[in-house]
Amino acid sequence: QVQLAESGGGLVQPGGSLRLSCAAFGSILSINAMGWYRQAPGKQRELVAVFISGGSTNYADSVRGRFTLSRDNAKITVYLQMNSLKPEDTAVYYCYADLMTAQAMGVTYWGQGTQVTVSS
């Protein structure tokens, strides 16, 4: 059984910063990919930033240069540092992980979501 625990959302003014954290718990052998998606009201869920096993990190064009994804492999945790936040960054942010477990080579997991609101 694998669970993703998210933290760090909240309300921030435009231009401000927030850091999101996501830790994976359970019988995890390795990480295939891990990161964040977001979904704004009335819109589809979209990729924000995800790192892929092998070293690459994919960022949405809209956040590149403002958001930074980092990770602690030992803790199976990813962090999303969000700077220069804009009102259009307002969304529910979901942690995403594709993990190798004892039962399967790759299983997709989602966190419950954390609200990020950028407003003055």
CSV table of C-alpha atoms in Angstrom, one decimal:
chain,number,residue,atom,x,y,z
A,1,GLN,CA,0.0,0.0,0.0
A,2,VAL,CA,1.4,3.3,-1.1
A,3,GLN,CA,0.3,6.7,0.1
A,4,LEU,CA,1.3,10.3,-1.0
A,5,ALA,CA,1.3,12.9,1.7
A,6,GLU,CA,1.1,16.5,0.5
A,7,SER,CA,1.6,19.8,2.4
A,8,GLY,CA,2.3,23.4,1.8
A,9,GLY,CA,-0.6,24.9,0.0
A,10,GLY,CA,-2.3,28.1,1.0
A,11,LEU,CA,-3.1,31.7,0.2
A,12,VAL,CA,-0.4,34.1,-1.1
A,13,GLN,CA,-0.3,37.5,-2.7
A,14,PRO,CA,0.8,37.9,-6.3
A,15,GLY,CA,4.6,37.9,-6.4
A,16,GLY,CA,4.8,35.7,-3.3
A,17,SER,CA,6.3,32.3,-2.8
A,18,LEU,CA,5.1,28.9,-1.5
A,19,ARG,CA,6.7,25.5,-1.2
A,20,LEU,CA,4.8,22.3,-1.7
A,21,SER,CA,6.0,19.0,-0.3
A,22,CYS,CA,5.0,15.4,-1.2
A,23,ALA,CA,6.3,12.3,0.5
A,24,ALA,CA,5.6,8.8,-0.6
A,25,PHE,CA,5.2,6.0,2.0
A,26,GLY,CA,4.9,2.3,1.5
A,27,SER,CA,6.6,-0.6,-0.1
A,28,ILE,CA,8.5,1.4,-2.7
A,29,LEU,CA,11.4,-0.1,-4.6
A,30,SER,CA,12.2,2.9,-6.8
A,31,ILE,CA,10.8,6.0,-8.4
A,32,ASN,CA,10.0,6.1,-12.1
A,33,ALA,CA,8.7,9.6,-12.0
A,34,MET,CA,7.4,12.1,-9.4
A,35,GLY,CA,6.2,15.6,-9.3
A,36,TRP,CA,3.1,17.8,-9.5
A,37,TYR,CA,0.1,18.5,-11.6
A,38,ARG,CA,-2.6,21.1,-11.1
A,39,GLN,CA,-6.2,21.7,-11.9
A,40,ALA,CA,-7.9,25.1,-12.0
A,41,PRO,CA,-11.7,25.4,-11.9
A,42,GLY,CA,-13.2,24.5,-15.2
A,43,LYS,CA,-9.9,23.4,-16.7
A,44,GLN,CA,-8.2,20.0,-17.3
A,45,ARG,CA,-5.5,18.8,-15.0
A,46,GLU,CA,-2.1,19.8,-16.4
A,47,LEU,CA,1.5,19.0,-15.7
A,48,VAL,CA,3.4,21.5,-13.6
A,49,ALA,CA,6.8,19.8,-13.0
A,50,VAL,CA,7.8,16.2,-13.0
A,51,PHE,CA,11.2,14.5,-12.8
A,52,ILE,CA,11.8,11.3,-14.7
A,53,SER,CA,14.1,8.6,-13.5
A,54,GLY,CA,17.4,9.1,-15.4
A,55,GLY,CA,17.6,12.8,-14.4
A,56,SER,CA,15.4,14.9,-16.6
A,57,THR,CA,12.8,17.3,-15.2
A,58,ASN,CA,9.8,18.5,-17.3
A,59,TYR,CA,8.3,21.9,-16.6
A,60,ALA,CA,5.2,23.5,-18.0
A,61,ASP,CA,6.1,26.5,-20.1
A,62,SER,CA,4.0,28.7,-17.9
A,63,VAL,CA,6.0,27.9,-14.8
A,64,ARG,CA,9.5,27.5,-16.2
A,65,GLY,CA,11.9,29.9,-14.5
A,66,ARG,CA,9.5,30.5,-11.6
A,67,PHE,CA,9.0,27.1,-10.2
A,68,THR,CA,11.7,24.6,-9.2
A,69,LEU,CA,11.2,20.9,-8.5
A,70,SER,CA,13.7,19.2,-6.2
A,71,ARG,CA,13.8,15.8,-4.5
A,72,ASP,CA,15.2,13.9,-1.6
A,73,ASN,CA,15.5,10.3,-2.9
A,74,ALA,CA,16.3,8.9,0.5
A,75,LYS,CA,13.0,10.3,1.9
A,76,ILE,CA,11.1,9.6,-1.4
A,77,THR,CA,10.0,13.3,-1.2
A,78,VAL,CA,9.7,16.0,-3.8
A,79,TYR,CA,9.5,19.7,-3.2
A,80,LEU,CA,8.0,22.3,-5.5
A,81,GLN,CA,9.4,25.8,-4.8
A,82,MET,CA,7.0,28.3,-6.4
A,83,ASN,CA,8.2,31.9,-6.8
A,84,SER,CA,6.8,35.0,-8.4
A,85,LEU,CA,3.3,33.5,-8.1
A,86,LYS,CA,0.6,34.8,-10.3
A,87,PRO,CA,-3.2,34.7,-10.0
A,88,GLU,CA,-3.3,32.2,-12.9
A,89,ASP,CA,-1.3,29.8,-10.7
A,90,THR,CA,-4.4,29.4,-8.6
A,91,ALA,CA,-5.4,25.7,-8.6
A,92,VAL,CA,-5.5,22.5,-6.7
A,93,TYR,CA,-2.1,21.0,-6.9
A,94,TYR,CA,-1.8,17.2,-7.0
A,95,CYS,CA,1.3,15.2,-6.2
A,96,TYR,CA,1.9,12.5,-8.8
A,97,ALA,CA,4.2,9.5,-8.6
A,98,ASP,CA,4.9,6.5,-10.9
A,99,LEU,CA,6.5,4.0,-8.6
A,100,MET,CA,8.0,0.5,-8.8
A,101,THR,CA,6.7,-1.6,-6.0
A,102,ALA,CA,7.0,-5.2,-5.0
A,103,GLN,CA,3.9,-6.0,-7.0
A,104,ALA,CA,4.4,-4.0,-10.2
A,105,MET,CA,7.0,-2.3,-12.3
A,106,GLY,CA,5.1,1.0,-12.5
A,107,VAL,CA,2.0,2.1,-10.7
A,108,THR,CA,0.6,5.6,-10.8
A,109,TYR,CA,-0.4,7.3,-7.6
A,110,TRP,CA,-2.1,10.6,-6.9
A,111,GLY,CA,-2.2,12.7,-3.8
A,112,GLN,CA,-5.4,14.2,-2.5
A,113,GLY,CA,-4.6,17.7,-3.7
A,114,THR,CA,-3.6,20.9,-1.9
A,115,GLN,CA,-5.2,24.3,-2.7
A,116,VAL,CA,-3.0,27.1,-3.9
A,117,THR,CA,-4.7,30.5,-4.1
A,118,VAL,CA,-2.9,33.6,-5.4
A,119,SER,CA,-4.8,36.7,-4.7
A,120,SER,CA,-4.5,40.2,-3.3
